[in-house]
XYZ file of C-alpha atoms in Angstrom:
460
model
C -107.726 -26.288 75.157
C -106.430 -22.660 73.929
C -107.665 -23.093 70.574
C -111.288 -24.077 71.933
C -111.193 -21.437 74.113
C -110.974 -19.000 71.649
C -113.312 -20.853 69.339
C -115.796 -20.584 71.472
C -115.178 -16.635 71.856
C -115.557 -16.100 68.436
C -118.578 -18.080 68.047
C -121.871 -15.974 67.830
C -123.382 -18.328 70.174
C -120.736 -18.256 72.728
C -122.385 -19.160 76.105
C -125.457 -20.437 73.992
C -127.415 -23.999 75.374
C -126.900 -26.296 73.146
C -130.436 -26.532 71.433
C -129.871 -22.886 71.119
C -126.532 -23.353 68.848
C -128.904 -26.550 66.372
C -131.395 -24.136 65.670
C -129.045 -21.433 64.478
C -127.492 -24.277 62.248
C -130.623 -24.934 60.845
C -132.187 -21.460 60.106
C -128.683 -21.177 58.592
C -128.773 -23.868 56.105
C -132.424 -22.939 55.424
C -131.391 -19.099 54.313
C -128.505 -20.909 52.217
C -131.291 -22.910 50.219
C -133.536 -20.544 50.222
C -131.225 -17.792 48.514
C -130.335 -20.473 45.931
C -133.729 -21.384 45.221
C -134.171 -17.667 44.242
C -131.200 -17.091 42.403
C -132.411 -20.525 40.537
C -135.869 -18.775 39.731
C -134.449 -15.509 38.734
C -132.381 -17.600 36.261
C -135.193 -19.820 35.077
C -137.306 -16.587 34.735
C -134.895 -14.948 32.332
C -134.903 -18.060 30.478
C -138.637 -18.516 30.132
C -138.484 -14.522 29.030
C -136.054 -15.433 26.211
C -137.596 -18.560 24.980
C -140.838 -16.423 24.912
C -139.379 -13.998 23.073
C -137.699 -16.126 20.842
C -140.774 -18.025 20.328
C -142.584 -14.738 19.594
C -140.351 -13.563 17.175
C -140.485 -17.046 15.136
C -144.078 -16.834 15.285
C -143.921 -13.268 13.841
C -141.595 -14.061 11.162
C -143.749 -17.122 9.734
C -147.041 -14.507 9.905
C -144.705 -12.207 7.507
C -143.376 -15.223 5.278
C -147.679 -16.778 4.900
C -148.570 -13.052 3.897
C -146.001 -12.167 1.537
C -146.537 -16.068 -0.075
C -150.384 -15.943 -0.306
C -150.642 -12.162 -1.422
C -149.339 -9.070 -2.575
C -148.362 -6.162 -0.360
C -151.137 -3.360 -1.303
C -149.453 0.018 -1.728
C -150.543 2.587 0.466
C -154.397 3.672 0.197
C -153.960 7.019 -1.194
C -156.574 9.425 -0.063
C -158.638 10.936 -3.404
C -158.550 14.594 -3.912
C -161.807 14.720 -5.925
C -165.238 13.430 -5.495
C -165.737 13.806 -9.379
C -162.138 14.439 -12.120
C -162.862 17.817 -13.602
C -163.312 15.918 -17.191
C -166.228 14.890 -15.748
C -167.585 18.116 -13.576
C -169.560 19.183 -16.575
C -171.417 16.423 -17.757
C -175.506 17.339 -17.573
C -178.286 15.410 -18.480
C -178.595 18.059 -21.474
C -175.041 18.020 -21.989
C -175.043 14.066 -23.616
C -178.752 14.882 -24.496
C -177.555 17.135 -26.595
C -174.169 15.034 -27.772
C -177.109 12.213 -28.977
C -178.955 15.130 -30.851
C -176.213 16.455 -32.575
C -175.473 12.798 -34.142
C -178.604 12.353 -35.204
C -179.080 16.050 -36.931
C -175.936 15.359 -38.949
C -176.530 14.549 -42.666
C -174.341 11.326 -43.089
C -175.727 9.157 -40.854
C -173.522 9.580 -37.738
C -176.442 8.177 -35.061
C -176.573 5.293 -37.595
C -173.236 4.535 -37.639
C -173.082 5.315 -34.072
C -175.459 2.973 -32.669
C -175.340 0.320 -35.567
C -179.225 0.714 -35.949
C -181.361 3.379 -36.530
C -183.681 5.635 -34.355
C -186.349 4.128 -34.124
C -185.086 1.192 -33.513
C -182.820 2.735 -30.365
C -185.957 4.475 -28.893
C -188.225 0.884 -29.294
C -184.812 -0.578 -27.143
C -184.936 2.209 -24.719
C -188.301 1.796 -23.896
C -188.128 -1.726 -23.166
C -185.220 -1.538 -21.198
C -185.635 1.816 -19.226
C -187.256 0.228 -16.068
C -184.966 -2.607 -15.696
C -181.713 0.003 -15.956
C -183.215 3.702 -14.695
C -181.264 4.975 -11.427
C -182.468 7.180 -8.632
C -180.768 10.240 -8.117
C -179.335 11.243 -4.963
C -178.151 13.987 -2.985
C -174.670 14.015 -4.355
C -175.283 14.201 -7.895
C -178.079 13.075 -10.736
C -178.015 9.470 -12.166
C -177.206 8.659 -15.392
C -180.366 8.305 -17.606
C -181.228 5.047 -19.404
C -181.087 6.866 -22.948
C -176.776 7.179 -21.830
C -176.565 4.264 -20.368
C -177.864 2.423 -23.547
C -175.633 4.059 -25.603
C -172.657 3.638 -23.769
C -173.269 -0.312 -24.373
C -174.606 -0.138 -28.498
C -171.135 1.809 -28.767
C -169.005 -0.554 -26.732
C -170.484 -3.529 -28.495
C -170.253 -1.951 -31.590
C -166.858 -0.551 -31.617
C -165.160 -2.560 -28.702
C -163.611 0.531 -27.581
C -161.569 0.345 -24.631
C -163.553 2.045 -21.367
C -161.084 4.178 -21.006
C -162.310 5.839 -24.525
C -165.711 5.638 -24.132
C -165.024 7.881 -20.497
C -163.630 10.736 -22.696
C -166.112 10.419 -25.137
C -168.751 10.300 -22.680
C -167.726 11.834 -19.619
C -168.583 8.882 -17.317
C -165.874 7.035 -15.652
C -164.349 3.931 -16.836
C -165.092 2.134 -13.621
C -168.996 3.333 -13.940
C -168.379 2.170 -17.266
C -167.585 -1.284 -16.218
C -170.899 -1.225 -14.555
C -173.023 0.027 -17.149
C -172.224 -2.175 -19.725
C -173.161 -5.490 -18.220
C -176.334 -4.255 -16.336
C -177.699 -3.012 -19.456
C -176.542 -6.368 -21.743
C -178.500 -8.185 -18.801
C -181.943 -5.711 -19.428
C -181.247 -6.090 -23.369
C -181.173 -10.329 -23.093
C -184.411 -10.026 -20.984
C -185.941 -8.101 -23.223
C -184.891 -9.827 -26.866
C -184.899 -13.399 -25.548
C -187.982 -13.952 -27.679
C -185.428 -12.750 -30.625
C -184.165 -16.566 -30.489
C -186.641 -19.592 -31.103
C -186.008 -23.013 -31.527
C -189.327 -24.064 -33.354
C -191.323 -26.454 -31.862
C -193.794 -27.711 -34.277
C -193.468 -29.346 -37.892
C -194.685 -26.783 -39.332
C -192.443 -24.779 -37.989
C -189.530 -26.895 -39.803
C -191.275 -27.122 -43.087
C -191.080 -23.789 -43.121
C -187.532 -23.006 -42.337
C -187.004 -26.224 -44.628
C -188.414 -23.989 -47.262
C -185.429 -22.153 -46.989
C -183.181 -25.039 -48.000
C -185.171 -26.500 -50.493
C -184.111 -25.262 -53.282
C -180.248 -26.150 -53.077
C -180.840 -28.854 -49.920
C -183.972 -30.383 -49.429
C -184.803 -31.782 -46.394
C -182.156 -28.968 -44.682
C -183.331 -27.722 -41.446
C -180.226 -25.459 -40.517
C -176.985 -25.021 -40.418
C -174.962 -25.466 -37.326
C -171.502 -24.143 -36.772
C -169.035 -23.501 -34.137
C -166.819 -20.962 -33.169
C -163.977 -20.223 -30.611
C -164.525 -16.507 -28.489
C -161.025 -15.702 -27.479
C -160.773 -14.409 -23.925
C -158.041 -13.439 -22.018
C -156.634 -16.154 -19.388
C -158.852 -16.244 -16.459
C -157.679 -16.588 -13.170
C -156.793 -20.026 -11.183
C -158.643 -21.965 -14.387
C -155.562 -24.000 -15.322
C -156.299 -25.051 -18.662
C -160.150 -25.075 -18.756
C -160.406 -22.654 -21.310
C -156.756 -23.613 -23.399
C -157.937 -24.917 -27.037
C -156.031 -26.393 -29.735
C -154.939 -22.789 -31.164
C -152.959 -22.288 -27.878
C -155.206 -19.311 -27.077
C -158.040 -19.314 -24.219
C -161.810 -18.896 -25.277
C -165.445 -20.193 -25.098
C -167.253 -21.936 -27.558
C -170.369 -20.510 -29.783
C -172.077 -23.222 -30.963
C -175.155 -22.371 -33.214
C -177.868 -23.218 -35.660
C -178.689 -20.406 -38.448
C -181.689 -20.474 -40.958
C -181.946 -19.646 -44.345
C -182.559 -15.880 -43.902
C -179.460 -15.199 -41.740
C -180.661 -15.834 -38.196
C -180.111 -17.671 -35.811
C -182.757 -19.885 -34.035
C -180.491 -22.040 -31.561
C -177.527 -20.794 -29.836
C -175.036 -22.259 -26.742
C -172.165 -19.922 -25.252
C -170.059 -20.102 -22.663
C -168.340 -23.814 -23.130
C -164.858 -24.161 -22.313
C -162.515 -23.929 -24.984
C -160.798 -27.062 -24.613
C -163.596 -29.264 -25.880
C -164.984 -29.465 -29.384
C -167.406 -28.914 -31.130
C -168.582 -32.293 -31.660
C -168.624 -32.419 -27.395
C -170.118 -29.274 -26.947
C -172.804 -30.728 -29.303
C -173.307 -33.909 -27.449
C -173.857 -32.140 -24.201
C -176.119 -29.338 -25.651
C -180.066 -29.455 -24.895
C -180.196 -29.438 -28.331
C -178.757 -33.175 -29.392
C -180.771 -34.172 -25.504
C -183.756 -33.518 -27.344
C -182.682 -34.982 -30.714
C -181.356 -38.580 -28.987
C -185.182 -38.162 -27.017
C -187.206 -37.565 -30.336
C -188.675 -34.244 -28.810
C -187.738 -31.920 -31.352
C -190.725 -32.914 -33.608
C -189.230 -32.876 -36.537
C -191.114 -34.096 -39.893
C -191.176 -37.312 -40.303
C -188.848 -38.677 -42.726
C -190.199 -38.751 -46.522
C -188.538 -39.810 -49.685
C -186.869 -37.240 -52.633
C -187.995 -37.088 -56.104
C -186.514 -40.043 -57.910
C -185.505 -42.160 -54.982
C -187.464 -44.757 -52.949
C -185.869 -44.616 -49.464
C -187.549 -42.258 -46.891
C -184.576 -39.335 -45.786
C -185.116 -37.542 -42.839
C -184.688 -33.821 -41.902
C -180.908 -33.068 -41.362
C -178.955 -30.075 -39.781
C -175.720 -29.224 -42.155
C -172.576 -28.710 -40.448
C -168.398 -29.169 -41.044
C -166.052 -31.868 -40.571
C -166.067 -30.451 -36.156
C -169.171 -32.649 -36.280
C -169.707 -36.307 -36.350
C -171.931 -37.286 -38.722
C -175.442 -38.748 -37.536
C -178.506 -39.660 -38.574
C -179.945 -36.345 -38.105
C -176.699 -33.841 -38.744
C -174.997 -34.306 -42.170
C -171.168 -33.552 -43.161
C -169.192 -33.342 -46.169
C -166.855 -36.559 -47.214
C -163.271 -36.491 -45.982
C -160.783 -35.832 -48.411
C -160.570 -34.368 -51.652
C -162.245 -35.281 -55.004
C -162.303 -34.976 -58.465
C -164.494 -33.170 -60.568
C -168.096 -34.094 -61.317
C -167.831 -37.339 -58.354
C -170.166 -38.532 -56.364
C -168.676 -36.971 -53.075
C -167.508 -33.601 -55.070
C -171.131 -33.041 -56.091
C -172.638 -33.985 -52.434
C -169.528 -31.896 -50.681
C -170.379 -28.389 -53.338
C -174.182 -28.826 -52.422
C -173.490 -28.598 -48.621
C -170.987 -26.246 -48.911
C -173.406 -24.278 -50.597
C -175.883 -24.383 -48.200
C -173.934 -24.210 -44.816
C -172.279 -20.658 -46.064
C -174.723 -19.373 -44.444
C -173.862 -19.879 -40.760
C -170.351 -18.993 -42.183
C -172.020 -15.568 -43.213
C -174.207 -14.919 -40.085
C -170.993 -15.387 -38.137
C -168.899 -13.192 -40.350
C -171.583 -10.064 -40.061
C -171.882 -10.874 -36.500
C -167.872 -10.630 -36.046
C -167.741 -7.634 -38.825
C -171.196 -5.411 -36.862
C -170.024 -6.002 -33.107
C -166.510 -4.949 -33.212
C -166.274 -5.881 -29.697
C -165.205 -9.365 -31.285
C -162.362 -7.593 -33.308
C -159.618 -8.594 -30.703
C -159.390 -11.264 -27.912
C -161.752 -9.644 -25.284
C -159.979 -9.095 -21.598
C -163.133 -9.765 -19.340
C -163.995 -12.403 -17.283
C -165.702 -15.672 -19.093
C -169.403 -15.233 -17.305
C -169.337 -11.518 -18.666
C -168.134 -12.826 -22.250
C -170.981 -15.073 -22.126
C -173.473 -12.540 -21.486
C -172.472 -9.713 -23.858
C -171.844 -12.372 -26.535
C -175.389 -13.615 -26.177
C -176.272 -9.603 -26.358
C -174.756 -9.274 -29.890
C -176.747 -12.689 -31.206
C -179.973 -11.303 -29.885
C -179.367 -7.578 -30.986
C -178.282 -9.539 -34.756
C -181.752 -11.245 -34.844
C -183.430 -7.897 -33.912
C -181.768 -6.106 -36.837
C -181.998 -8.574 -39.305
C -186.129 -8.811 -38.872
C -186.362 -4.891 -38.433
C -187.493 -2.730 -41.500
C -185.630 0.282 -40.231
C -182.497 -1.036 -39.396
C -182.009 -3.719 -41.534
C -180.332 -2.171 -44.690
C -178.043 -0.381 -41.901
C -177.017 -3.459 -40.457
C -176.114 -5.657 -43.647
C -176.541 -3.248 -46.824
C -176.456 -5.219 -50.601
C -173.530 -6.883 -51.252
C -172.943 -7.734 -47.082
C -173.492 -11.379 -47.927
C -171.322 -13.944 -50.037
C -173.470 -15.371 -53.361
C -173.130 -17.575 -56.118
C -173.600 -16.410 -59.633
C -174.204 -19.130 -62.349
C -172.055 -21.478 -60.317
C -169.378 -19.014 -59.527
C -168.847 -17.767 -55.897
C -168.679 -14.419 -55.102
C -167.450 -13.128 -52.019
C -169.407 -10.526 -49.191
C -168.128 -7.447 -48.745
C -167.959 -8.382 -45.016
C -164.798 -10.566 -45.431
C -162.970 -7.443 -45.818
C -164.085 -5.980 -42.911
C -163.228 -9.124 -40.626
C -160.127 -8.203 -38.680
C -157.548 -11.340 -38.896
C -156.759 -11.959 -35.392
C -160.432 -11.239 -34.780
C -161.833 -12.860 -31.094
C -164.047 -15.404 -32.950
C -162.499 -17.982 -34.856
C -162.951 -21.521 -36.429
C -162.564 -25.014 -34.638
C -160.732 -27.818 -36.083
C -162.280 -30.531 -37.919
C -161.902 -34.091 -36.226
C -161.668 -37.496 -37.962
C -164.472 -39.572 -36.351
C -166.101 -43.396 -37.866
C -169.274 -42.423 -38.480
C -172.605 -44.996 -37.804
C -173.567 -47.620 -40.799
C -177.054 -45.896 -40.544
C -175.891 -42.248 -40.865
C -173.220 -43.612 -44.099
C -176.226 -44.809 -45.627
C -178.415 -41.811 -45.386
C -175.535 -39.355 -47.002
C -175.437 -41.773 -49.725
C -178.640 -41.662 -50.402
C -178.749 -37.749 -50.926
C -175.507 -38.128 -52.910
C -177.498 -40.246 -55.005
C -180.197 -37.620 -55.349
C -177.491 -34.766 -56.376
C -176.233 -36.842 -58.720
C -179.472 -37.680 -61.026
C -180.103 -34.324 -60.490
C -177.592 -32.758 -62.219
C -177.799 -35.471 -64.759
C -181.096 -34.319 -65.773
């Protein structure tokens, strides 16, 4: 009874009804869970903040890990102290007005050799290709006139100098330079497409067979190949990889007897051949679909077959009814085959000519060119037009390939062009390989029956 008695003394609700002393049990288990419930928040709070954080910082480092895999991490941009280098400050219209006069004033020919062509011939190109390349001028500085701009581009083409030289030498910048050169190649192929024609009627082939006749009759041009090397372009794989190990696009053309060219297809990957690059030109399309209206065929002197008209080309090719080849192999002297193989070859030295003063004129082929294949493409078409234009102009044409340029036989000996010597050897354009192939019953049958001819011609 003592120890209740001072129980109930101590207790808070001493005295208390009875309801009283529940309801202070209860608000005091309520206050227990409630301060637990808090305490368990607070907890799960600072949990939630760490996994957040934790979270963040994964997401974070992934973000740095995708950048640094996908690209490179660009230096700071470094704020130009110039609006113009002071190399450049003084360049004037008059100033390279006045460079251009100098050149031509000198006595040795220094525009010629400058320009690859002569005056004449420069101011006929200007004045074609001044609207398509002229520049306004603004309130910064003048433009650069066409007359500039054009030479900037004969000399690149001509020398293959790198931009940066062509900056000191001209006081523009090499980036401007970069600019220049393919605007103006674009005006020049507008203007000179006309410079390249496929003919279209027979007469037009008898007369270019004219050409031929005299070595090859029934010749209507010789076709050739040749690999442009180019620098590796970017995510291509091995598009442009040939059998030389080296990257490039493939020339593929048709020459006539007087050095030009009248068909021409750039810009194939490297990695096929010749004979491919053939088969999917517009040119063998309109062979296989009899559009190119060629004569019909007509027999030779002494024989009593009808022979059609024939492009000459190399062992790349695949011999058809329409494109002829030497035999495989080697052969003695005075054979069949030896006699048909020395007439060809005599005949399809020409393409290998037209390409060698092509390589030998445009030094821009004298090394494997480091621009991008569509930009190849255009300035090599650029050189094959500008070669036409030369080649037909009065002016320029003794400039361009002077006596003694072109190889020659003399009395059945073969003489070499000076422009083998001036071909550099790990030059940009460069042969294909030759590919065995079993050639069509027809197509046998038709080089036999010139052989034939060859033969009772030089046993008259």
């Amino acid at each position: 009874m003592l120890v209740e008695a001072i129980r109930m003394r101590d207790s808070p609700m001493r005295g208390a009804p009875r309801h009283e002393a529940r309801g202070h049990r209860v608000y005091s288990r309520s206050k227990h869970r409630t301060g637990s419930l808090c305490r368990f928040v607070r907890v799960m709070a600072k949990n939630v903040e760490i996994c957040v954080a934790v979270a963040y910082t994964a997401y974070c480092y992934y973000k740095y890990l995708h950048i640094i895999s996908t690209s490179k991490i660009k230096k700071p941009w470094k704020k130009r102290r110039w609006w113009v280098k002071s190399i450049n400050r003084n360049r004037t219209r008059e100033h390279m007005d006045r460079q251009l006069s100098e050149l031509l004033m000198e006595p040795g020919g220094e525009f010629k050799n400058f320009t690859r062509m002569s005056l004449a011939d420069f101011e006929y190109l200007l004045n074609i290709v001044s609207p398509m390349i002229s520049k306004k001028d603004t309130s910064m500085r003048q433009a650069i006139t066409p007359k500039i701009r054009l030479a900037i581009t004969l000399r690149y083409l001509a020398t293959g100098d790198s931009f940066k030289s062509l900056h000191y030498l001209f006081k523009v910048s090499s980036e401007i330079i970069s600019r220049i050169v393919p605007e103006v190649c674009a005006a020049l192929n507008e203007a000179l497409k006309d410079e390249i024609k496929m003919p279209s009627t027979t007469d037009e082939w008898i007369e270019i067979e004219k050409g031929f006749r005299d070595n090859f009759p029934h010749a209507i041009g010789a076709i050739d190949g040749k690999h442009v090397v180019i620098k590796c372009p970017n995510h291509t794989g091995s598009e442009y990889y040939n059998y030389k190990r080296t990257f490039s696009i493939v020339l593929l053309a048709v020459v006539d007897s007087k050095y030009r060219f009248i068909f021409c297809d750039i810009g194939s990957q490297g990695r096929i051949s010749d004979g491919g690059i053939l088969r999917n030109s517009v040119l063998w399309k309109n062979i296989c679909e009899n559009k190119m209206n060629f004569p019909p065929p007509c027999p030779l002197p002494g024989l009593n077959v009808d022979l059609p008209y024939v492009f000459l080309g190399d062992g790349a090719f695949a011999l058809s009814e329409n494109l002829m080849k030497p035999y495989p192999g080697d052969h003695k002297l005075n054979t069949p085959k030896r006699i048909f193989n020395e007439t060809l070859s005599r005949s399809r030295v020409l393409s290998e000519n037209t390409f060698g003063i092509l390589t030998s004129r445009f030094r821009f082929f004298k090394k494997p060119i480091e621009l991008m294949p569509e930009k190849v493409t255009q300035l090599t078409m650029t050189c094959v037009l500008l070669h036409n234009f030369l080649m037909k102009s009065s002016s320029s044409k003794n400039i361009y390939n002077p006596s003694g340029t072109f190889d020659k036989y003399d009395n059945g000996v073969f003489i070499e062009g000076a422009w083998r010597q001036e071909v550099p050897q790990n030059c940009a354009i460069r042969c294909v390989p030759h590919i065995a192939r079993r050639s069509p019953i027809s197509a046998t049958k038709i080089r036999d029956n010139f052989t034939e001819y060859f033969v009772n011609l030089r046993n008259k």
